[in-house]
Amino acid sequence: MGGPGDGCFGKHGTPKKYDPTFKGPIYDRGCTDIICCILLVLAIAGYVVVGIVAWSYGDPRKVIYPTDSRGQFCGQQGTPNEGKPYLFYFDIVKCASPLVLLEFQCPTTQICVSKCPDRFQTLLNAYGSSQELEYYRNFCVPEFTDLQKAPIQVVKDKECPAVLIPSTPLARRCFPAIQAKNGIIMVGNETTYSDGQGQTRNVTDLLEGAKKANVVLEARQLAMKIFEDYTVSWYWIIIGLVIAMVASLIFIVLLRFLAGIMVWVMIVMVILVLGYGIFHCYMEYAKLKGEAGSDISLADLGFQTDLRVYLHLRQTWLAFMIILSILEVLILLLLIFLRKRILIAIALIREASRAIGHIMTSLLFPLCTFFLLCLCIAYWASTAVFLSTSNEAVYKVFNESTCPFAGQTCAPETFNASNVTKQCPDAQCLFAFYGGETSYHRYLIALQFFNLFMFFWLVNFVIALGQVTLAGAFASYYWAFKKPEDIPAFPLFSAFGRALRYHTGSLAFGSLILAIVQVIRVILEYLDHRLKAAENKVAKFVLSCLKCCFWCLEKFLKFLNRNAYIMVAIYGTNFCTSARNAFFLLMRNIIRVAVLDKVTDFLFFLGKLLVVGSVGILAFFFFTHRIKLVEDTAPSLNYYWIPILTVIVGSYLIAHGFFSVYGMCVDTLFLCFCEDLERNDGSPERPYLMSPELSGILLKGNLEPSQSTESQG
């Protein structure tokens, strides 16, 4: 007579046979996938070399400090510009040239100054007073020392600006202090100014130049405001993340003792949180009725850097309300149709709670994984910054009038003696951008690509290491005949040691395959971005199909790798063998996989949603000053959505870290359960190792094998 597991058998591989010596994860094992292990070591060595080279050539100051016409940093310590943090344009009007949008550089001399000018002054007038001339010299090139030179010649040699204009620093650059009074554009209470060359100009010319010069700075201004928000709210963000961590930990601990009650409490709380969200969106929507400007559509408004503007539109709250309502309805429908399966999933979660209760260190293991992931992210980000800033200063010829040499590279040291100045008297050799012509600079894109590939590989490897470690520990619990007496000492550390000692190659193999697919997806996203303006609909359709296919492939590989690592942790086989055995085992139990495994994933998702939603709502009320008790404590922010989004994303990562332990425990116990059905039949000679409660629920109802197949055994 066949055992209860016979009904799950098909043509997908050979089921496991009864083995009285099998006691869980095999200790007598050998190294697997050695070639992949060697490749990983060589790749890491190459990655270190790339990092050292990038750190040798790179200079992050290029993205921090403004750069003058000679490629020198303003405000950098230990240089002649140490006390000169601001960049001053000799003639800001020239920044209105279209060349700014093409070269990201104004065709005028730029120097570093200690402070921006605070008055209108022409060079010609400054020569009439020694005190005024001394002030004016602060805005001339350092080499200007000949005070006897005629002012016209000084301006022609581009040693001093022809005129000074009252300016204010913005993003460490001096821009005209433009203001509007009664609808009239003014600078320093003046509507016109002398350009120092005998002409009177309107201040609107300054406004146009400042606008063009500001094109490159808009993103930086947004970043600076975001940075300011972080500086005044970082400790509140940390408090929010601590609250999320405490809430997740309390939830997990309660789940250990009250699994059934906590699951239903979690379900009810998620429904209530979403319901409150719908109610709040409706109240905001109704409150804005009749207010001026609230009926503007999102399409008409367009993109705004200040997201608070969107919260004054009725359409925004209507969209939020529709999204939350759809999510609420979907969850209610799933709960109605899966109500019986939820009872089965609760039993598996309760069994996982017992396993975690005997291996409590597993709750802290995500901290180790998180630390390693932070190292990978920090190394990748720093290497990317150093690579992107390892170019050399490139100087080009800039000219106001037509010049055959315009746009060509030049050397500032020899430019005045070159043939260019003879044919183009008003030409200048100015710093244009950072680049280079050496072999290293030509292969910078390839090095950035290698940096990205190694980032994906190492991140997937760290995640795989965490999965195989937890799988080994929980498998030791399941296959212990007497729990907890037969559970090995320090199962988590033993599993971690086995993974690193024997299976580094297998983990590298699985993570390499996943990294290749992820890099291909990045390339497809890049191509899609480049083809957005194209009119080739066939190419767009093919690209969309490829993106969809590789997205599905990545999801499948993650699922397969996860179960393959469980087999690696238990049997010590190589990656391909483990993946094949795991896949066939799942196919022989496909009904259980579809019914049980995904229901537990859904319940864990609700748990993460509850933690994130609760902490997110608390952060929203706090940072928008809606909590009366701490209304004065909340910081004033440029964009209050910055800390709120940070808290929400951080809370999700923290909750995911804790719930991932439960998820890995459930997946491991599920595979062990399927193996248990194949190895044993529940008789006294071949007893199941699952708990009586688990076997009583999982071996009845729709999950019970068909009698026809059993009778054939």
XYZ file of C-alpha atoms in Angstrom:
713
model
C 0.000 0.000 0.000
C 1.445 3.369 -0.968
C 1.804 6.166 1.546
C -0.237 9.304 1.539
C 2.305 11.062 -0.579
C 1.848 8.749 -3.555
C -0.946 10.845 -4.987
C 1.486 13.719 -5.490
C 3.824 11.682 -7.658
C 3.881 12.112 -11.399
C 6.468 12.031 -14.087
C 8.544 14.765 -12.487
C 11.589 12.911 -11.210
C 11.944 10.066 -8.763
C 10.481 10.487 -5.263
C 12.778 10.077 -2.272
C 12.918 6.625 -0.668
C 12.835 5.798 2.990
C 16.286 6.130 4.568
C 16.556 5.308 8.289
C 19.970 7.035 8.480
C 18.679 10.380 7.216
C 18.490 12.819 10.140
C 18.298 16.149 8.370
C 21.037 18.304 6.799
C 23.943 16.111 5.770
C 27.205 16.909 7.555
C 29.492 14.715 5.450
C 29.531 16.789 2.276
C 32.027 18.196 -0.208
C 32.608 21.447 -2.062
C 30.202 22.187 -4.921
C 30.499 24.286 -8.093
C 34.197 24.990 -7.521
C 34.599 26.702 -10.911
C 31.974 29.303 -10.005
C 33.677 29.814 -6.654
C 36.959 30.550 -8.439
C 35.180 32.892 -10.858
C 33.631 34.776 -7.937
C 36.989 35.174 -6.198
C 38.616 36.430 -9.425
C 35.701 38.782 -10.079
C 35.927 40.213 -6.548
C 39.690 40.680 -7.000
C 39.034 42.501 -10.271
C 36.347 44.564 -8.565
C 38.833 45.616 -5.887
C 41.327 46.618 -8.603
C 38.644 48.690 -10.356
C 37.829 50.367 -7.039
C 41.495 51.173 -6.350
C 41.963 52.614 -9.852
C 38.756 54.631 -9.551
C 39.791 55.965 -6.150
C 43.208 56.881 -7.573
C 41.830 58.875 -10.514
C 38.456 59.985 -9.159
C 37.733 63.198 -7.335
C 34.249 63.562 -5.760
C 34.932 67.252 -5.174
C 33.938 67.773 -8.816
C 30.294 67.205 -7.864
C 30.501 69.188 -4.613
C 32.384 72.392 -5.411
C 31.762 74.816 -8.302
C 34.643 75.073 -10.770
C 36.176 78.258 -12.188
C 37.363 78.832 -15.756
C 40.653 77.082 -14.982
C 39.057 73.947 -13.573
C 39.932 74.837 -9.982
C 37.480 74.191 -7.150
C 35.958 77.087 -5.243
C 36.228 76.880 -1.463
C 38.519 73.846 -1.410
C 40.814 73.736 1.600
C 44.553 73.792 1.005
C 44.275 75.700 -2.310
C 44.422 79.396 -3.248
C 40.615 79.281 -3.437
C 40.220 78.091 0.162
C 38.513 81.275 1.336
C 36.593 81.787 -1.909
C 33.531 79.525 -1.873
C 31.442 81.363 -4.521
C 31.672 81.354 -8.317
C 31.438 84.774 -10.001
C 30.559 85.329 -13.690
C 32.274 88.249 -15.413
C 29.264 88.816 -17.690
C 26.143 86.883 -16.651
C 24.304 88.156 -19.751
C 26.421 85.859 -21.930
C 24.901 82.918 -20.085
C 21.747 83.578 -22.120
C 23.567 82.044 -25.102
C 22.227 78.696 -26.424
C 25.781 77.435 -25.916
C 24.925 77.029 -22.236
C 22.389 74.315 -23.052
C 24.828 72.534 -25.370
C 28.077 72.750 -23.389
C 26.695 73.363 -19.866
C 29.146 76.250 -19.599
C 28.762 80.027 -19.867
C 31.067 81.624 -22.499
C 32.448 84.142 -19.994
C 35.300 84.169 -17.499
C 34.438 82.673 -14.120
C 36.472 83.109 -10.948
C 36.144 82.132 -7.298
C 35.377 84.954 -4.848
C 34.997 85.243 -1.084
C 31.649 87.026 -1.363
C 29.316 88.222 -4.091
C 29.263 91.914 -5.109
C 26.779 94.048 -3.208
C 26.709 97.206 -5.355
C 26.552 98.574 -8.881
C 30.030 99.584 -10.019
C 31.849 99.945 -13.326
C 35.560 99.436 -13.728
C 35.886 102.909 -15.240
C 34.319 104.515 -12.158
C 36.374 102.338 -9.804
C 39.593 103.788 -11.252
C 38.553 107.152 -9.838
C 38.939 105.979 -6.218
C 41.682 103.791 -4.752
C 39.267 102.396 -2.164
C 36.710 101.452 -4.816
C 39.411 99.953 -7.022
C 40.666 97.827 -4.133
C 37.123 96.494 -3.648
C 36.808 95.907 -7.397
C 40.027 93.833 -7.455
C 38.234 91.149 -5.392
C 36.351 90.282 -8.579
C 39.340 90.267 -10.946
C 41.616 87.382 -11.852
C 44.424 86.876 -9.292
C 47.071 87.837 -11.904
C 45.703 91.369 -12.238
C 48.279 93.598 -10.522
C 49.008 96.341 -13.057
C 46.843 99.172 -11.772
C 48.316 101.540 -14.360
C 46.804 99.596 -17.285
C 43.956 101.358 -19.025
C 40.475 100.109 -17.998
C 39.547 99.366 -21.631
C 42.631 97.158 -21.993
C 41.896 95.391 -18.687
C 38.420 94.478 -19.900
C 39.785 93.435 -23.304
C 42.341 91.143 -21.641
C 39.489 89.707 -19.545
C 41.309 90.420 -16.304
C 38.350 92.204 -14.684
C 34.623 92.432 -15.391
C 33.394 95.608 -17.025
C 30.681 96.061 -14.406
C 29.689 94.695 -11.006
C 26.033 93.951 -10.277
C 24.466 93.351 -6.818
C 24.275 89.575 -6.489
C 23.228 86.911 -4.053
C 24.753 83.416 -3.680
C 22.652 80.538 -4.986
C 24.110 77.023 -4.980
C 27.517 78.689 -4.370
C 27.171 80.846 -7.469
C 26.675 84.625 -7.650
C 23.432 85.495 -9.434
C 21.964 88.994 -9.840
C 19.780 89.968 -6.876
C 16.679 90.123 -9.052
C 13.431 91.135 -7.404
C 9.998 92.245 -8.560
C 8.367 95.371 -7.170
C 4.850 96.141 -8.348
C 5.402 93.841 -11.316
C 8.658 95.616 -12.355
C 11.881 93.593 -12.516
C 14.633 95.353 -10.547
C 18.182 94.703 -9.381
C 19.304 96.749 -6.413
C 16.336 99.118 -6.819
C 17.409 99.827 -10.418
C 15.721 98.863 -13.687
C 18.737 99.656 -15.891
C 22.479 99.461 -15.491
C 25.645 100.503 -17.319
C 27.535 97.614 -18.878
C 30.868 99.387 -18.347
C 31.348 99.870 -22.064
C 29.259 103.002 -22.487
C 25.891 101.312 -22.972
C 22.811 101.268 -20.752
C 21.050 97.904 -20.567
C 17.816 96.676 -19.062
C 17.968 94.349 -16.048
C 15.729 91.885 -17.902
C 18.877 90.925 -19.833
C 20.343 89.791 -16.509
C 17.198 87.823 -15.776
C 17.495 85.878 -19.053
C 21.155 85.138 -18.434
C 20.480 83.985 -14.891
C 17.702 81.692 -16.123
C 19.982 79.985 -18.629
C 22.815 79.688 -16.119
C 20.309 78.163 -13.716
C 19.359 75.302 -16.077
C 22.092 73.046 -14.743
C 21.419 74.079 -11.146
C 17.711 73.308 -10.811
C 18.297 69.660 -9.989
C 21.028 70.634 -7.541
C 18.729 73.140 -5.816
C 16.125 70.413 -5.365
C 18.812 68.116 -3.974
C 19.989 70.827 -1.581
C 16.452 71.378 -0.267
C 16.033 67.639 0.204
C 19.389 67.542 1.996
C 18.263 70.394 4.266
C 15.101 68.462 5.112
C 17.186 65.445 6.054
C 19.481 67.534 8.265
C 16.567 68.809 10.378
C 14.497 65.607 10.408
C 17.041 62.782 10.459
C 16.591 61.989 14.151
C 12.798 61.886 13.739
C 13.280 59.561 10.775
C 15.442 57.309 12.936
C 12.755 57.352 15.648
C 10.190 56.337 13.030
C 12.385 53.469 11.849
C 12.951 52.368 15.445
C 9.183 52.358 15.954
C 8.856 50.196 12.820
C 11.517 47.817 14.115
C 9.894 47.550 17.547
C 6.461 47.049 15.974
C 7.812 44.319 13.670
C 9.615 42.609 16.543
C 6.542 42.723 18.800
C 4.403 41.379 15.974
C 6.832 38.513 15.325
C 7.074 37.649 19.043
C 3.284 37.664 19.388
C 3.074 35.558 16.236
C 5.289 33.033 18.011
C 2.736 32.511 20.800
C -0.574 33.623 19.226
C -0.198 32.744 15.561
C -3.892 32.202 14.815
C -5.141 35.240 16.715
C -2.406 37.506 15.364
C -3.089 36.525 11.752
C -6.770 37.422 12.081
C -5.933 40.606 14.005
C -3.500 41.472 11.219
C -6.167 40.924 8.561
C -8.728 43.052 10.399
C -6.189 45.818 11.086
C -5.120 45.985 7.429
C -8.762 46.319 6.380
C -9.311 49.056 8.977
C -6.133 50.951 8.010
C -7.108 50.899 4.336
C -10.653 51.894 5.280
C -9.370 54.867 7.241
C -7.171 55.828 4.280
C -10.219 55.827 2.008
C -12.185 57.906 4.534
C -9.349 60.423 4.942
C -8.973 60.814 1.158
C -12.712 61.407 0.832
C -12.683 64.054 3.574
C -9.774 65.886 1.916
C -11.538 65.601 -1.440
C -14.743 67.048 -0.022
C -12.926 69.805 1.896
C -11.297 71.145 -1.290
C -14.650 71.534 -3.059
C -15.122 75.109 -4.165
C -11.591 76.245 -3.295
C -9.798 78.288 -5.942
C -7.465 76.228 -8.115
C -8.469 72.876 -6.613
C -10.187 71.676 -9.802
C -7.049 71.905 -11.977
C -6.241 68.527 -13.518
C -2.953 66.758 -12.904
C -2.226 66.776 -16.651
C -2.618 70.561 -16.816
C -0.470 71.119 -13.744
C 2.418 68.985 -15.009
C 5.442 68.023 -12.906
C 6.197 70.174 -9.870
C 9.234 69.780 -7.612
C 7.134 70.930 -4.641
C 4.807 67.972 -4.243
C 2.694 69.863 -1.729
C 1.059 71.565 -4.699
C -0.588 68.266 -5.665
C -2.212 67.952 -2.242
C -4.277 71.070 -2.991
C -5.918 69.380 -5.982
C -9.151 67.393 -5.658
C -8.015 65.067 -8.431
C -5.022 63.943 -6.341
C -7.170 62.823 -3.417
C -9.650 61.223 -5.805
C -6.838 59.159 -7.336
C -5.611 58.118 -3.869
C -9.140 57.149 -2.865
C -9.662 55.039 -6.011
C -6.329 53.242 -5.558
C -7.014 52.436 -1.892
C -10.561 51.332 -2.698
C -9.350 48.924 -5.391
C -6.747 47.533 -2.979
C -9.390 47.135 -0.258
C -11.794 45.302 -2.584
C -9.049 42.983 -3.862
C -8.004 42.047 -0.329
C -11.623 41.406 0.730
C -12.248 39.197 -2.322
C -9.061 37.225 -1.683
C -10.031 36.727 1.953
C -13.488 35.475 0.958
C -12.187 32.944 -1.560
C -9.182 31.854 0.520
C -10.846 31.653 3.936
C -10.368 27.858 4.184
C -6.804 28.020 2.885
C -5.988 30.691 5.451
C -6.714 28.175 8.236
C -4.204 25.783 6.666
C -1.649 28.580 6.237
C -2.084 29.543 9.894
C -1.127 25.994 10.895
C 2.055 26.237 8.846
C 2.813 29.665 10.313
C 2.239 28.263 13.797
C 4.731 25.482 13.043
C 7.178 28.097 11.721
C 6.676 30.024 14.972
C 7.729 26.952 16.945
C 10.829 26.554 14.781
C 11.788 30.198 15.242
C 11.071 29.873 18.963
C 13.726 27.136 19.194
C 16.147 29.115 16.977
C 15.601 32.671 18.220
C 18.938 33.845 16.806
C 17.349 33.550 13.364
C 15.415 36.783 14.082
C 18.728 38.635 14.392
C 20.306 37.089 11.297
C 18.692 39.646 8.912
C 20.898 42.252 10.615
C 23.938 40.373 9.302
C 22.443 40.246 5.813
C 21.511 43.925 6.042
C 25.065 44.842 7.065
C 26.578 42.930 4.140
C 24.072 44.513 1.742
C 25.006 47.965 3.051
C 28.680 47.177 2.364
C 27.835 46.146 -1.202
C 25.731 49.254 -1.795
C 28.348 51.567 -0.251
C 31.192 50.049 -2.309
C 29.157 50.201 -5.519
C 28.006 53.789 -4.929
C 31.450 55.087 -3.965
C 33.091 53.318 -6.908
C 30.458 54.716 -9.272
C 31.052 58.255 -7.963
C 34.833 57.945 -8.222
C 34.585 56.489 -11.731
C 32.246 59.259 -12.869
C 34.596 61.920 -11.442
C 37.899 60.433 -12.656
C 37.954 62.464 -15.851
C 40.452 65.246 -16.473
C 39.623 68.902 -16.989
C 38.912 69.668 -20.651
C 39.214 73.253 -21.921
C 37.528 74.545 -25.060
C 37.567 77.714 -27.143
C 34.551 79.933 -26.450
C 33.799 82.928 -28.647
C 30.906 85.368 -28.909
C 31.252 85.898 -32.663
C 31.929 83.437 -35.488
C 35.268 81.685 -35.020
C 36.635 78.611 -36.856
C 38.244 77.384 -33.634
C 35.082 77.587 -31.505
C 34.437 74.358 -29.610
C 37.972 73.008 -30.087
C 40.073 71.899 -27.134
C 42.792 74.250 -25.916
C 45.471 74.660 -23.246
C 45.051 77.689 -20.931
C 48.821 77.974 -20.352
C 49.672 78.539 -24.028
C 46.383 79.908 -25.333
C 47.320 83.615 -25.354
C 50.371 82.870 -27.489
C 48.517 80.605 -29.899
C 47.222 81.362 -33.376
C 43.629 81.283 -32.112
C 43.833 84.678 -30.405
C 45.190 86.234 -33.583
C 42.286 85.098 -35.743
C 39.656 85.417 -32.995
C 40.681 88.306 -30.691
C 37.739 87.872 -28.327
C 38.130 84.093 -27.989
C 38.674 82.538 -24.550
C 40.060 79.209 -23.391
C 37.617 78.172 -20.664
C 37.038 75.044 -18.635
C 34.255 73.084 -20.369
C 33.808 69.730 -18.644
C 35.635 66.714 -17.305
C 36.712 64.113 -19.846
C 39.866 62.532 -21.224
C 41.468 60.801 -24.191
C 43.559 58.119 -22.454
C 42.787 54.391 -22.611
C 41.459 54.548 -19.062
C 38.998 57.311 -19.922
C 37.860 55.520 -23.087
C 36.928 52.420 -21.068
C 35.149 54.263 -18.266
C 31.743 53.143 -19.555
C 32.895 49.516 -19.542
C 34.180 49.923 -15.976
C 30.854 51.412 -14.889
C 29.072 48.476 -16.507
C 31.363 46.027 -14.660
C 30.684 47.933 -11.432
C 26.922 47.536 -11.958
C 27.241 43.846 -12.841
C 29.334 43.099 -9.737
C 26.841 45.008 -7.612
C 24.008 42.755 -8.763
C 26.148 39.624 -8.390
C 27.318 40.407 -4.855
C 23.887 41.555 -3.668
C 22.304 38.347 -4.947
C 25.135 36.348 -3.368
C 24.563 37.958 0.041
C 20.817 37.275 -0.187
C 21.541 33.671 -1.228
C 23.910 33.244 1.711
C 21.173 34.386 4.086
C 18.606 32.066 2.506
C 20.776 28.937 2.586
C 21.808 29.661 6.189
C 18.231 30.002 7.427
C 17.165 26.978 5.372
C 19.859 24.818 6.956
C 18.878 25.907 10.465
C 15.129 25.333 9.994
C 15.695 22.009 8.215
C 17.651 20.877 11.307
C 14.548 21.651 13.363
C 12.113 19.824 11.070
C 14.124 16.603 10.755
C 14.780 16.348 14.494
C 12.827 13.284 15.698
C 12.443 14.646 19.217
C 12.046 18.409 19.367
C 13.910 20.219 20.774
C 16.221 17.522 22.197
C 17.482 16.333 18.796
C 18.035 19.818 17.359
C 21.812 20.303 16.882
C 23.588 22.870 18.995
C 23.882 26.297 17.335
C 22.047 25.248 14.157
C 22.229 28.739 12.627
C 26.003 29.069 12.982
C 26.499 25.508 11.763
C 24.418 26.218 8.651
C 26.318 29.454 8.038
C 29.659 27.670 8.298
C 28.555 24.871 5.938
C 27.320 27.410 3.399
C 30.605 29.310 3.279
C 32.883 26.291 3.495
C 31.211 23.990 0.986
C 28.723 25.920 -1.112
C 30.194 29.322 -1.968
C 30.399 28.130 -5.579
C 26.745 27.073 -5.688
C 25.631 30.383 -4.224
C 27.841 32.196 -6.754
C 26.333 30.130 -9.598
C 22.730 30.917 -8.687
C 23.419 34.591 -8.034
C 25.416 34.895 -11.284
C 22.472 33.692 -13.380
C 20.162 36.120 -11.631
C 22.659 38.997 -11.999
C 22.943 38.415 -15.762
C 19.167 38.607 -16.153
C 19.019 41.780 -14.031
C 21.749 43.457 -16.075
C 19.872 42.586 -19.268
C 16.761 44.203 -17.761
C 18.767 47.352 -17.009
C 19.998 47.441 -20.619
C 16.438 47.041 -21.891
C 15.261 49.880 -19.646
C 18.079 52.045 -21.002
C 17.128 51.237 -24.598
C 13.480 51.937 -23.809
C 14.465 55.335 -22.420
C 16.473 56.121 -25.559
C 13.650 55.033 -27.869
C 10.921 57.072 -26.178
C 11.215 59.807 -28.768
C 11.421 57.333 -31.660
C 8.459 56.704 -33.953
C 9.265 53.038 -34.636
C 6.278 51.281 -33.064
C 7.568 47.817 -34.011
C 10.801 48.395 -32.091
C 8.841 49.676 -29.094
C 6.552 46.633 -29.188
C 9.467 44.185 -29.389
C 11.242 45.996 -26.567
C 8.116 45.890 -24.391
C 7.778 42.148 -25.017
C 11.424 41.589 -24.094
C 11.023 43.618 -20.902
C 7.975 41.578 -19.930
C 9.699 38.254 -20.688
C 12.820 39.062 -18.704
C 10.727 40.351 -15.812
C 8.917 37.011 -15.690
C 12.234 35.171 -16.052
C 13.712 37.062 -13.106
C 10.710 36.241 -10.916
C 10.900 32.564 -11.870
C 14.650 32.404 -11.221
C 14.225 33.983 -7.791
C 11.586 31.386 -6.918
C 13.691 28.518 -8.277
C 16.910 29.732 -6.631
C 15.197 30.057 -3.265
C 14.047 26.439 -3.326
C 17.340 25.261 -4.809
C 19.206 26.805 -1.889
C 16.989 24.866 0.509
C 18.058 21.635 -1.217
C 21.693 22.760 -1.107
C 21.375 23.361 2.649
C 19.825 19.934 3.261
C 21.674 17.575 0.891
C 24.842 19.467 -0.027
C 24.383 18.875 -3.777
C 25.522 21.323 -6.460
C 23.277 24.115 -7.705
C 21.975 22.450 -10.878
C 21.151 19.189 -9.106
C 19.510 21.048 -6.238
C 17.477 23.217 -8.608
C 16.306 20.181 -10.573
C 15.359 18.218 -7.433
C 13.562 21.226 -5.930
C 11.667 21.892 -9.151
C 10.566 18.252 -9.534
C 9.584 18.076 -5.861
C 7.436 21.191 -6.269
C 5.890 19.834 -9.459
C 4.997 16.585 -7.680
C 3.226 18.777 -5.089
C 1.984 21.497 -7.416
C -1.454 21.687 -5.758
C 0.100 22.289 -2.368
C 2.427 24.925 -3.834
C -0.442 26.809 -5.475
C -2.793 26.539 -2.513
C -0.566 26.814 0.520
C 2.693 28.537 -0.283
C 1.164 31.580 -1.944
C -1.458 32.007 0.783
C 1.276 32.335 3.405
C 3.053 34.851 1.155
C -0.198 36.820 1.004
C -0.543 36.780 4.792
C 3.050 37.937 5.253
C 2.416 40.713 2.745
C -0.553 41.844 4.842
C 1.694 41.854 7.902
C 4.253 44.072 6.164
C 1.429 46.271 4.879
C 0.100 46.663 8.427
C 3.473 47.741 9.845
C 4.252 50.086 6.941
C 0.734 51.555 6.864
C 0.621 52.201 10.610
C 4.073 53.804 10.777
C 3.402 55.733 7.534
C 0.158 57.213 8.885
C 1.923 58.166 12.123
C 4.742 59.843 10.158
C 2.220 61.692 7.965
C 0.368 63.160 10.936
C 3.621 64.066 12.697
C 5.466 65.786 9.845
C 2.315 67.657 8.712
C 1.869 69.062 12.269
C -1.496 67.370 12.792
C -0.691 65.837 16.185
C -1.557 68.521 18.735
C 0.676 67.132 21.509
C 3.860 67.390 19.395
C 2.762 70.063 16.928
C 5.575 72.434 17.945
C 8.151 69.644 18.033
C 7.836 68.625 14.382
C 10.468 70.367 12.194
C 9.618 72.872 9.468
C 10.440 71.327 6.091
C 10.653 72.296 2.437
C 9.061 68.998 1.387
C 7.436 67.040 4.213
C 6.994 64.070 1.867
C 10.769 63.467 1.981
C 10.926 62.141 5.590
C 7.521 60.468 5.187
C 8.665 58.485 2.129
C 11.955 57.697 3.842
C 10.138 56.326 6.894
C 7.745 54.311 4.707
C 10.516 52.768 2.582
C 12.690 52.123 5.637
C 9.759 50.583 7.521
C 9.062 48.264 4.614
C 12.697 47.134 4.486
C 12.731 46.541 8.254
C 9.414 44.661 8.203
C 10.573 42.688 5.168
C 13.737 41.714 7.039
C 11.789 40.255 9.957
C 9.063 38.637 7.868
C 11.654 37.186 5.466
C 12.771 34.930 8.315
C 9.231 33.606 8.620
C 8.948 33.326 4.845
C 12.151 31.305 4.576
C 11.070 29.157 7.512
C 7.701 28.416 5.892
C 9.309 27.582 2.530
C 11.857 25.291 4.185
C 9.253 23.510 6.297
C 7.038 23.165 3.233
C 9.757 21.442 1.178
C 10.682 19.284 4.165
C 7.011 18.393 4.555
C 6.834 17.273 0.911
C 10.021 15.224 1.380
C 8.595 13.777 4.583
C 5.532 12.527 2.688
C 7.748 10.771 0.154
C 10.166 9.260 2.640
C 7.654 8.145 5.279
C 4.103 6.831 5.445
C 3.076 7.658 9.020
C 3.412 4.059 10.278
C 5.275 3.264 13.506
C 8.185 1.994 11.394
C 8.246 5.079 9.154
C 6.652 7.891 11.193
C 6.225 11.418 9.913
C 8.539 13.985 11.444
C 5.984 16.774 11.118
C 3.974 17.722 14.186
C 0.611 15.923 14.686
C -1.244 19.244 14.341
C 0.468 20.003 11.044
C -0.150 16.543 9.629
C -3.784 16.655 10.791
C -4.450 19.811 8.781
C -2.214 19.334 5.739
C -3.284 15.733 5.061
C -6.998 16.353 4.812
C -9.415 18.226 2.582
C -8.264 19.290 -0.842
C -4.663 18.651 0.054
C -5.265 14.938 0.646
C -3.932 12.697 -2.140
C -6.445 11.106 -4.479
C -7.666 7.705 -3.441
C -7.395 6.315 -6.937
C -3.698 6.923 -7.068
C -3.242 5.588 -3.563
C -5.065 2.385 -4.455
C -2.784 1.917 -7.400
C 0.185 1.923 -5.076
